[in-house]
Structure formats: structure tokens, C-alpha cells
């Protein structure tokens, strides 16, 4: 663990201890997920091992403990809480265990007019996802995340503080809630590197804070062998602003902007700071006959320069979006998702071609065997074009398929 990470961790623990007075009434909650999965994959070696495969599992059949998650919450004084979320993965591709989120929260009781202030601080995901809301950041709809959410799980997490102001409509007889969140953060300067150098993926493997990710093109001089995604290199403070409108019993809309404010000229041990910015929009709505409509779109730019700033080493525009329909009937749920994604390489270095575009389809069926046990089967189809794959002996145009069977136990 680097000295920077030790400092952040020690400050976080100290903050929690200052508020945790023994005389206060304390309540604890523990939730979690155990997921066993059998996967049949038609593709190439996975991006997790430093290749260009879009799935977390390589070609062939595989049985795995695809996720073991624990969500521990400590509450006191009805306002303060500590949240520790740990995930473990044992899939013989990239096995590991550790915390994926850890933060302190203060949630004020609503005022007479329905206003409420919430403060969070620690290691957190940005407020972007509309689907990954279960224990361990799992999704109730599919086993593999969309390409958009897979990138969040791999590369977009930070250490920071966010402030949320919520207006609850029920205090004025309204069905509408409004929320505004402002976040300041650090510890995410290399974000954009893996998206540039191995592209979009469809996976449910979240990166742990101390892990690195092998890259497929490290023979290029400015490309490291592994990307260390959660470094703080330039000591600048990034920010996110998001707003959400909720119409009870109908749906919600989330809109936001994210900018890590990194200095793209800074490099230490071949780990570069990337100026990564994005705008995102999410919609979750109840349609007729109990059908859920969920859609997200994300678009942004990521930039890495020479140390003098005279040339762009990597300058990419990127976008990803999906549309999902999900229908629940008694113990059954059927979900289908269509998505597109792209990376547009705008710099002049043709030997480092980051261009990519593709589309994907997912069909998932879930059966609730017991209150806490779900059986799921899922088919994934992904068609992508990426010229840099030729350097590894793969086709530029590639269709990858995956069939998955899972048992999920929530507690």
C-alpha cells in the first residue's frame, strides 16, 4: 500500500472513531451475496489477463465463485453510519478479495419543509449506475453488466466527499422528489487508460483498490505493463455534479457531469494522469403491464500528453449506451438489453490505434427459487471492431458469445 493510500485510510478510520462514542445506541446490518456461475464462452483470452477478450472469462467452459460480497453497515444516532463493502472473486482468471467501497455517511433528518442534507466520505463509486443497486454492487437484472457499468466497475472509483441536498415531495403533498449532489474527489488520475488500451468490456468483475490491470499493448513505450487505476499523481481535486428527479410509482431520471481534473502531462513510473471527463444520463421508468424500462448513455473524452504538453499521446472520445426492458411475473423475471459503444482515437500516433466500435445483446431469465435464492441463465452476444487486436493475432472484426448459468444467494 502506498503512503498516500495509508494516509487516506488512517484519516478515514480516525474520522469514524471520533463519531463512534460508546454511549450511543448502535445498530448493525450485514447483507451479502454468494454467486456460483457456470460459463460457456466462445471468444478469445480475457482482458483480465492482458488480452482483448471482451468477457471476463476466456474461451471454453468454466465453473467459478463469480462473486462473494459482504455489505456491513453500522448505524448510530439515526444520522450516522459506516458502510464497508467487500467483494471476493474466485474464477481462476483473476482471483482476489478486498474492499470495493468504504465510506462514512451523515444523513440529516428531513426538515418540516422536506429538505434533507446528506454527507458521504471515503472510497465510493460515482453516482452514475441505474442498475447496480444490490449487495456488492450487483444487478438484479443481468449477470454481466452493461459495457457502461462494466467500465465503472473496473476503472471509475475515487476517494472523496459528496454533499447531497434532497427535497422530499411528501412533506408538501407532492409525488416528486428532487436531489442535487456535488462531489469532490482524488485517487483516480489514471482513469481512461484501460478504456483506451483494451476498450469496452462486458463483465461483472470489479477492480479492487490495490489491484492493477494488465494491458495488451505494453510494447509501446508510453504504455505500462499494468494500469494502476486508483493512483493520485498530481494532487488536483476532481468533481462530479449530478441531479435526480424521482416521480414516485413512475420512475426517475439522473443527469450528471464528471471531471477528474487530472494534469495529463504528469507521469510517475509510466503511470500517467489522464484528464477524463464525461456526461451521463440515466432513465428508469415503469411502463404498462409492469414492464421496467431502463436506459443509460455516457459520453466523454480522455487525454494523455507528453510531459511538455506539446503533443497528445492519447486523445480519445468515447461513448456507451444501452436500452433495457425487464418484466417480473411472480417468481419469474425476463430482462433484455441492447447496447452500442465506441472509442474514437483523435491523436496522430497511428501505431497506438485505440479506435473501436461495437454492439451487444443480452437476454437474462431469473427464477426466484426461495426468498433469498435465485437461479439465472443468460446469453451474451457482442460484435466489435478493433484494429489493434491484429497486433495480438486476432481478427479486427470479432463476434464473441457467452452462455451463463448461476445460483445467487442473497442474505
Short mmCIF file of C-alpha atoms in Angstrom, two decimals:
data_model
loop_
_atom_site.label_atom_id
_atom_site.label_comp_id
_atom_site.label_asym_id
_atom_site.label_seq_id
_atom_site.Cartn_x
_atom_site.Cartn_y
_atom_site.Cartn_z
CA UNK A 1 0.00 0.00 0.00
CA UNK A 2 1.40 3.43 -0.96
CA UNK A 3 1.92 6.12 1.67
CA UNK A 4 -0.89 8.15 0.06
CA UNK A 5 -3.34 5.29 0.43
CA UNK A 6 -2.24 4.64 4.01
CA UNK A 7 -2.84 8.29 4.85
CA UNK A 8 -6.35 8.23 3.37
CA UNK A 9 -7.19 5.02 5.22
CA UNK A 10 -5.86 6.28 8.56
CA UNK A 11 -7.80 9.55 8.22
CA UNK A 12 -10.96 7.63 7.38
CA UNK A 13 -10.63 5.32 10.41
CA UNK A 14 -9.88 8.26 12.70
CA UNK A 15 -12.96 10.12 11.48
CA UNK A 16 -15.16 7.10 12.19
CA UNK A 17 -13.73 6.63 15.68
CA UNK A 18 -14.30 10.27 16.56
CA UNK A 19 -18.02 9.89 15.93
CA UNK A 20 -18.45 6.41 17.39
CA UNK A 21 -18.99 7.18 21.07
CA UNK A 22 -19.57 4.07 23.22
CA UNK A 23 -22.60 5.56 24.99
CA UNK A 24 -24.59 5.83 21.77
CA UNK A 25 -27.09 3.17 20.71
CA UNK A 26 -25.57 1.25 17.83
CA UNK A 27 -27.32 -0.92 15.25
CA UNK A 28 -25.57 -3.23 12.81
CA UNK A 29 -26.66 -4.71 9.49
CA UNK A 30 -24.96 -7.35 7.38
CA UNK A 31 -26.09 -8.18 3.87
CA UNK A 32 -24.33 -10.08 1.15
CA UNK A 33 -24.27 -12.24 -1.94
CA UNK A 34 -22.80 -15.60 -2.89
CA UNK A 35 -22.89 -16.36 -6.60
CA UNK A 36 -21.81 -19.60 -8.28
CA UNK A 37 -21.62 -19.47 -12.05
CA UNK A 38 -21.01 -21.90 -14.91
CA UNK A 39 -19.94 -20.20 -18.12
CA UNK A 40 -19.54 -21.36 -21.72
CA UNK A 41 -17.60 -18.74 -23.69
CA UNK A 42 -16.89 -18.50 -27.41
CA UNK A 43 -14.22 -15.82 -27.65
CA UNK A 44 -10.54 -15.02 -27.11
CA UNK A 45 -8.41 -14.61 -23.99
CA UNK A 46 -9.92 -12.20 -21.48
CA UNK A 47 -8.98 -8.57 -20.97
CA UNK A 48 -8.34 -9.57 -17.33
CA UNK A 49 -5.21 -11.44 -18.47
CA UNK A 50 -3.95 -8.62 -20.69
CA UNK A 51 -5.61 -9.58 -23.97
CA UNK A 52 -8.54 -8.15 -25.95
CA UNK A 53 -11.36 -10.54 -25.00
CA UNK A 54 -14.48 -8.58 -24.06
CA UNK A 55 -15.71 -11.04 -21.41
CA UNK A 56 -14.14 -11.72 -18.01
CA UNK A 57 -13.94 -15.44 -18.85
CA UNK A 58 -11.72 -16.79 -21.66
CA UNK A 59 -12.75 -19.20 -24.40
CA UNK A 60 -14.10 -22.53 -23.06
CA UNK A 61 -16.14 -23.80 -20.13
CA UNK A 62 -15.60 -22.63 -16.56
CA UNK A 63 -17.14 -23.07 -13.10
CA UNK A 64 -16.44 -20.23 -10.67
CA UNK A 65 -17.34 -18.41 -7.50
CA UNK A 66 -18.06 -15.33 -9.57
CA UNK A 67 -18.85 -13.09 -6.59
CA UNK A 68 -18.85 -13.24 -2.81
CA UNK A 69 -19.95 -9.91 -1.33
CA UNK A 70 -20.40 -8.55 2.20
CA UNK A 71 -22.12 -5.24 2.94
CA UNK A 72 -21.61 -4.24 6.57
CA UNK A 73 -23.41 -1.19 7.96
CA UNK A 74 -23.03 0.39 11.39
CA UNK A 75 -25.71 2.94 12.38
CA UNK A 76 -25.89 5.26 15.37
CA UNK A 77 -27.98 8.28 16.44
CA UNK A 78 -30.28 7.72 13.42
CA UNK A 79 -27.99 10.01 11.42
CA UNK A 80 -24.53 8.48 11.29
CA UNK A 81 -23.49 5.29 9.55
CA UNK A 82 -20.41 3.43 8.40
CA UNK A 83 -20.56 1.35 5.20
CA UNK A 84 -17.99 -1.33 4.35
CA UNK A 85 -18.47 -3.32 1.13
CA UNK A 86 -16.10 -6.18 0.36
CA UNK A 87 -16.02 -8.42 -2.71
CA UNK A 88 -14.22 -11.65 -3.49
CA UNK A 89 -13.76 -13.37 -6.84
CA UNK A 90 -12.51 -16.93 -7.44
CA UNK A 91 -12.68 -17.69 -11.14
CA UNK A 92 -9.15 -18.98 -11.93
CA UNK A 93 -8.69 -15.92 -14.15
CA UNK A 94 -8.08 -13.18 -11.59
CA UNK A 95 -8.78 -14.28 -8.02
CA UNK A 96 -8.79 -11.76 -5.20
CA UNK A 97 -10.58 -10.38 -2.15
CA UNK A 98 -10.87 -6.89 -0.70
CA UNK A 99 -12.96 -3.77 -0.08
CA UNK A 100 -14.60 -2.16 -3.10
CA UNK A 101 -16.25 0.67 -1.14
CA UNK A 102 -15.79 2.05 2.39
CA UNK A 103 -17.36 5.29 3.46
CA UNK A 104 -18.86 7.25 6.34
CA UNK A 105 -22.32 8.80 5.96
CA UNK A 106 -24.25 11.50 7.78
CA UNK A 107 -27.94 11.74 6.78
CA UNK A 108 -29.83 14.58 8.37
CA UNK A 109 -33.45 14.08 9.40
CA UNK A 110 -35.79 15.92 6.98
CA UNK A 111 -36.90 19.42 7.90
CA UNK A 112 -40.55 20.41 8.19
CA UNK A 113 -40.46 21.52 4.56
CA UNK A 114 -38.94 18.22 3.35
CA UNK A 115 -35.32 19.25 2.82
CA UNK A 116 -32.61 16.80 3.82
CA UNK A 117 -28.81 17.06 3.70
CA UNK A 118 -26.55 14.02 3.29
CA UNK A 119 -22.77 13.85 3.55
CA UNK A 120 -20.61 10.87 2.50
CA UNK A 121 -16.85 10.49 2.66
CA UNK A 122 -14.48 7.66 1.74
CA UNK A 123 -13.95 5.22 -1.13
CA UNK A 124 -17.03 5.34 -3.36
CA UNK A 125 -18.47 4.83 -6.81
CA UNK A 126 -19.63 7.98 -8.58
CA UNK A 127 -23.42 8.32 -8.81
CA UNK A 128 -23.94 7.02 -12.35
CA UNK A 129 -25.36 3.49 -12.42
CA UNK A 130 -29.11 2.91 -12.72
CA UNK A 131 -28.88 -0.90 -12.43
CA UNK A 132 -26.20 -1.93 -9.90
CA UNK A 133 -28.05 -1.41 -6.62
CA UNK A 134 -27.85 -4.76 -4.79
CA UNK A 135 -25.31 -6.02 -2.25
CA UNK A 136 -21.77 -5.86 -3.57
CA UNK A 137 -22.87 -3.56 -6.44
CA UNK A 138 -24.65 -6.47 -8.13
CA UNK A 139 -27.51 -6.04 -10.59
CA UNK A 140 -30.90 -7.78 -10.23
CA UNK A 141 -31.39 -7.75 -14.00
CA UNK A 142 -28.32 -9.42 -15.52
CA UNK A 143 -25.20 -11.36 -14.55
CA UNK A 144 -22.85 -9.39 -16.82
CA UNK A 145 -23.03 -5.63 -16.50
CA UNK A 146 -23.58 -3.41 -19.50
CA UNK A 147 -20.37 -2.11 -21.11
CA UNK A 148 -21.07 1.27 -19.47
CA UNK A 149 -21.37 -0.17 -15.96
CA UNK A 150 -18.54 -2.64 -16.51
CA UNK A 151 -16.21 0.32 -17.10
CA UNK A 152 -17.43 1.98 -13.88
CA UNK A 153 -16.69 -1.26 -12.01
CA UNK A 154 -13.23 -1.55 -13.49
CA UNK A 155 -11.85 1.98 -13.52
CA UNK A 156 -14.14 4.69 -12.12
CA UNK A 157 -13.96 4.87 -8.34
CA UNK A 158 -12.47 7.51 -6.09
CA UNK A 159 -11.71 8.72 -2.57
CA UNK A 160 -13.79 11.76 -1.89
CA UNK A 161 -16.63 13.60 -0.21
CA UNK A 162 -20.08 14.21 -1.63
CA UNK A 163 -22.83 16.55 -0.46
CA UNK A 164 -26.45 15.83 -1.39
CA UNK A 165 -29.44 18.11 -0.91
CA UNK A 166 -32.80 16.35 -1.30
CA UNK A 167 -36.28 17.83 -1.40
CA UNK A 168 -38.83 15.16 -0.40
CA UNK A 169 -42.18 15.84 -2.02
CA UNK A 170 -44.31 14.03 0.56
CA UNK A 171 -43.86 16.90 3.02
CA UNK A 172 -45.77 19.19 0.68
CA UNK A 173 -48.19 16.62 -0.73
CA UNK A 174 -46.18 16.12 -3.93
CA UNK A 175 -45.20 12.87 -5.68
CA UNK A 176 -41.92 14.39 -6.86
CA UNK A 177 -38.50 14.33 -5.18
CA UNK A 178 -35.51 16.37 -6.34
CA UNK A 179 -31.87 15.73 -5.50
CA UNK A 180 -28.63 17.61 -6.17
CA UNK A 181 -25.21 16.08 -5.42
CA UNK A 182 -21.79 17.74 -5.57
CA UNK A 183 -18.69 15.55 -5.15
CA UNK A 184 -15.00 16.41 -4.67
CA UNK A 185 -12.51 13.56 -5.04
CA UNK A 186 -8.98 12.36 -5.66
CA UNK A 187 -7.30 9.00 -6.25
CA UNK A 188 -8.44 8.32 -9.81
CA UNK A 189 -5.88 10.01 -12.07
CA UNK A 190 -5.17 7.08 -14.47
CA UNK A 191 -8.90 6.61 -15.24
CA UNK A 192 -9.21 6.26 -19.01
CA UNK A 193 -6.12 4.12 -19.59
CA UNK A 194 -7.79 0.71 -19.73
CA UNK A 195 -10.71 2.07 -21.75
CA UNK A 196 -8.19 3.40 -24.30
CA UNK A 197 -5.91 0.38 -24.42
CA UNK A 198 -8.20 -2.64 -24.16
CA UNK A 199 -11.54 -0.98 -24.86
CA UNK A 200 -15.06 -1.55 -23.62
CA UNK A 201 -15.87 -4.87 -21.92
CA UNK A 202 -18.92 -6.79 -20.72
CA UNK A 203 -18.12 -8.12 -17.28
CA UNK A 204 -19.12 -8.26 -13.62
CA UNK A 205 -15.55 -8.21 -12.26
CA UNK A 206 -14.98 -5.12 -10.11
CA UNK A 207 -11.41 -3.93 -9.60
CA UNK A 208 -10.19 -3.85 -6.01
CA UNK A 209 -8.41 -0.64 -4.90
CA UNK A 210 -4.96 -2.25 -4.67
CA UNK A 211 -5.21 -4.23 -7.94
CA UNK A 212 -3.69 -3.35 -11.29
CA UNK A 213 -4.87 -4.35 -14.77
CA UNK A 214 -2.57 -5.92 -17.37
CA UNK A 215 -2.60 -4.15 -20.74
CA UNK A 216 -2.34 -5.80 -24.19
CA UNK A 217 -0.05 -3.25 -25.88
CA UNK A 218 2.69 -2.60 -23.31
CA UNK A 219 5.34 -2.95 -26.05
CA UNK A 220 4.59 0.71 -26.85
CA UNK A 221 6.99 2.91 -24.89
CA UNK A 222 4.45 5.06 -23.06
CA UNK A 223 2.14 2.14 -22.20
CA UNK A 224 2.81 0.46 -18.81
CA UNK A 225 2.60 -3.30 -18.37
CA UNK A 226 -0.23 -2.77 -15.88
CA UNK A 227 -2.51 0.17 -15.21
CA UNK A 228 -2.78 1.21 -11.55
CA UNK A 229 -6.19 2.83 -11.79
CA UNK A 230 -6.59 4.42 -8.35
CA UNK A 231 -3.42 6.49 -8.00
CA UNK A 232 -3.20 10.15 -7.06
CA UNK A 233 -0.45 11.66 -9.20
CA UNK A 234 -1.00 15.41 -9.46
CA UNK A 235 -2.84 16.24 -6.19
CA UNK A 236 -5.60 18.02 -8.07
CA UNK A 237 -9.21 17.70 -6.92
CA UNK A 238 -11.78 16.30 -9.33
CA UNK A 239 -15.51 16.90 -9.16
CA UNK A 240 -18.89 15.50 -10.13
CA UNK A 241 -22.25 17.26 -10.23
CA UNK A 242 -25.44 15.23 -10.60
CA UNK A 243 -29.15 15.82 -10.22
CA UNK A 244 -32.02 13.40 -9.96
CA UNK A 245 -35.77 13.74 -10.34
CA UNK A 246 -37.98 10.98 -8.93
CA UNK A 247 -41.69 10.64 -9.65
CA UNK A 248 -42.99 8.08 -7.20
CA UNK A 249 -44.58 4.96 -8.74
CA UNK A 250 -43.45 6.13 -12.18
CA UNK A 251 -39.68 6.44 -12.42
CA UNK A 252 -36.59 8.58 -12.08
CA UNK A 253 -34.10 10.46 -14.25
CA UNK A 254 -30.43 11.01 -13.35
CA UNK A 255 -28.21 13.55 -15.11
CA UNK A 256 -24.59 14.35 -14.30
CA UNK A 257 -21.12 15.56 -15.26
CA UNK A 258 -17.80 14.07 -14.07
CA UNK A 259 -14.29 15.53 -14.40
CA UNK A 260 -11.22 14.18 -12.61
CA UNK A 261 -9.33 17.43 -13.47
CA UNK A 262 -6.09 15.45 -13.86
CA UNK A 263 -3.00 17.09 -15.36
CA UNK A 264 -2.37 14.97 -18.49
CA UNK A 265 1.34 15.88 -18.51
CA UNK A 266 2.12 14.18 -15.18
CA UNK A 267 3.73 10.72 -15.19
CA UNK A 268 5.35 8.59 -12.49
CA UNK A 269 6.80 5.13 -13.22
CA UNK A 270 4.96 5.04 -16.57
CA UNK A 271 1.65 5.66 -14.79
CA UNK A 272 0.10 8.70 -16.43
CA UNK A 273 -2.55 11.10 -15.23
CA UNK A 274 -5.42 11.15 -17.71
CA UNK A 275 -7.80 14.12 -17.98
CA UNK A 276 -11.08 12.20 -18.09
CA UNK A 277 -14.43 13.95 -18.44
CA UNK A 278 -17.89 12.61 -19.13
CA UNK A 279 -21.57 13.45 -19.16
CA UNK A 280 -24.15 10.83 -18.29
CA UNK A 281 -27.91 10.39 -18.46
CA UNK A 282 -30.00 7.60 -16.95
CA UNK A 283 -33.72 6.83 -17.06
CA UNK A 284 -35.65 4.18 -15.15
CA UNK A 285 -39.39 4.13 -15.83
CA UNK A 286 -42.41 1.93 -15.20
CA UNK A 287 -44.27 1.15 -18.42
CA UNK A 288 -47.65 -0.53 -18.90
CA UNK A 289 -48.17 -4.09 -17.67
CA UNK A 290 -45.39 -3.76 -15.10
CA UNK A 291 -42.56 -3.55 -17.64
CA UNK A 292 -39.46 -1.69 -16.45
CA UNK A 293 -37.64 0.50 -18.97
CA UNK A 294 -34.03 1.36 -18.13
CA UNK A 295 -31.65 3.29 -20.32
CA UNK A 296 -28.27 4.92 -19.78
CA UNK A 297 -25.96 6.91 -22.00
CA UNK A 298 -22.44 8.14 -21.25
CA UNK A 299 -20.20 10.27 -23.45
CA UNK A 300 -16.81 11.82 -22.75
CA UNK A 301 -13.16 12.43 -23.58
CA UNK A 302 -9.87 11.24 -22.08
CA UNK A 303 -6.49 12.88 -22.71
CA UNK A 304 -2.84 11.99 -22.04
CA UNK A 305 0.04 14.23 -23.21
CA UNK A 306 3.80 14.45 -23.35
CA UNK A 307 5.41 15.91 -20.22
CA UNK A 308 5.92 19.20 -22.04
CA UNK A 309 2.30 19.31 -23.20
CA UNK A 310 3.42 19.79 -26.80
CA UNK A 311 1.68 16.68 -28.15
CA UNK A 312 -1.25 14.44 -27.34
CA UNK A 313 -0.08 10.87 -26.77
CA UNK A 314 -3.68 9.67 -26.42
CA UNK A 315 -6.77 11.74 -27.16
CA UNK A 316 -9.97 9.70 -27.28
CA UNK A 317 -13.66 10.46 -27.42
CA UNK A 318 -15.82 7.62 -26.13
CA UNK A 319 -19.45 6.73 -25.61
CA UNK A 320 -21.62 3.84 -24.49
CA UNK A 321 -25.35 3.42 -24.11
CA UNK A 322 -27.97 0.76 -23.57
CA UNK A 323 -31.70 0.20 -23.53
CA UNK A 324 -33.17 -2.50 -21.27
CA UNK A 325 -36.66 -3.92 -20.78
CA UNK A 326 -37.42 -6.09 -17.76
CA UNK A 327 -40.66 -7.83 -16.78
CA UNK A 328 -41.32 -9.57 -13.46
CA UNK A 329 -44.14 -12.13 -13.20
CA UNK A 330 -44.48 -13.75 -9.76
CA UNK A 331 -41.21 -15.68 -9.28
CA UNK A 332 -40.00 -15.04 -12.83
CA UNK A 333 -38.12 -12.13 -14.36
CA UNK A 334 -37.11 -11.70 -18.01
CA UNK A 335 -34.67 -8.95 -18.98
CA UNK A 336 -33.26 -8.00 -22.37
CA UNK A 337 -30.63 -5.36 -23.16
CA UNK A 338 -29.34 -3.78 -26.38
CA UNK A 339 -26.25 -1.57 -26.35
CA UNK A 340 -23.70 0.21 -28.51
CA UNK A 341 -20.23 1.52 -27.66
CA UNK A 342 -17.29 3.25 -29.33
CA UNK A 343 -13.89 4.85 -28.85
CA UNK A 344 -12.71 7.45 -31.39
CA UNK A 345 -8.94 7.99 -31.50
CA UNK A 346 -8.16 11.65 -32.31
CA UNK A 347 -4.39 11.77 -31.78
CA UNK A 348 -1.78 11.38 -34.54
CA UNK A 349 0.03 8.25 -33.28
CA UNK A 350 -1.18 5.55 -35.69
CA UNK A 351 0.93 2.82 -34.02
CA UNK A 352 -1.33 3.16 -30.95
CA UNK A 353 -4.75 2.77 -32.56
CA UNK A 354 -7.49 2.97 -29.92
CA UNK A 355 -10.42 3.12 -32.36
CA UNK A 356 -13.26 0.78 -31.54
CA UNK A 357 -16.97 0.39 -32.14
CA UNK A 358 -19.43 -2.36 -31.38
CA UNK A 359 -22.85 -3.51 -30.32
CA UNK A 360 -24.13 -6.13 -27.89
CA UNK A 361 -27.24 -8.06 -26.92
CA UNK A 362 -28.08 -9.72 -23.59
CA UNK A 363 -31.03 -11.92 -22.62
CA UNK A 364 -31.47 -12.98 -18.98
CA UNK A 365 -34.04 -15.20 -17.27
CA UNK A 366 -34.26 -15.27 -13.48
CA UNK A 367 -36.32 -17.58 -11.27
CA UNK A 368 -36.80 -16.96 -7.55
CA UNK A 369 -36.41 -20.43 -6.07
CA UNK A 370 -36.61 -19.18 -2.48
CA UNK A 371 -36.90 -15.82 -0.75
CA UNK A 372 -33.11 -15.48 -0.89
CA UNK A 373 -32.12 -17.85 -3.73
CA UNK A 374 -32.28 -17.05 -7.44
CA UNK A 375 -31.50 -19.23 -10.46
CA UNK A 376 -30.40 -17.30 -13.54
CA UNK A 377 -29.43 -18.10 -17.09
CA UNK A 378 -28.04 -15.53 -19.51
CA UNK A 379 -26.93 -15.25 -23.13
CA UNK A 380 -24.48 -12.52 -24.23
CA UNK A 381 -23.63 -11.62 -27.82
CA UNK A 382 -21.04 -8.95 -28.61
CA UNK A 383 -19.88 -7.78 -32.05
CA UNK A 384 -16.91 -5.39 -32.11
CA UNK A 385 -14.37 -3.88 -34.49
CA UNK A 386 -10.95 -3.01 -33.02
CA UNK A 387 -7.89 -2.69 -35.34
CA UNK A 388 -5.34 -3.04 -32.50
CA UNK A 389 -6.39 -6.67 -31.97
CA UNK A 390 -4.43 -7.58 -35.11
CA UNK A 391 -1.21 -6.96 -33.16
CA UNK A 392 -2.10 -9.95 -30.96
CA UNK A 393 -3.01 -12.15 -33.91
CA UNK A 394 -6.79 -11.68 -33.54
CA UNK A 395 -9.31 -10.54 -36.11
CA UNK A 396 -10.13 -6.85 -36.19
CA UNK A 397 -13.80 -7.81 -36.51
CA UNK A 398 -14.86 -10.26 -33.83
CA UNK A 399 -18.12 -11.73 -32.57
CA UNK A 400 -17.95 -13.19 -29.04
CA UNK A 401 -20.73 -15.20 -27.38
CA UNK A 402 -21.33 -16.39 -23.85
CA UNK A 403 -23.88 -18.61 -22.11
CA UNK A 404 -24.06 -18.42 -18.31
CA UNK A 405 -25.88 -20.32 -15.56
CA UNK A 406 -25.85 -19.00 -11.99
CA UNK A 407 -27.12 -19.66 -8.50
CA UNK A 408 -27.32 -16.45 -6.42
CA UNK A 409 -27.89 -16.43 -2.67
CA UNK A 410 -28.68 -13.05 -1.09
CA UNK A 411 -28.60 -12.63 2.69
#
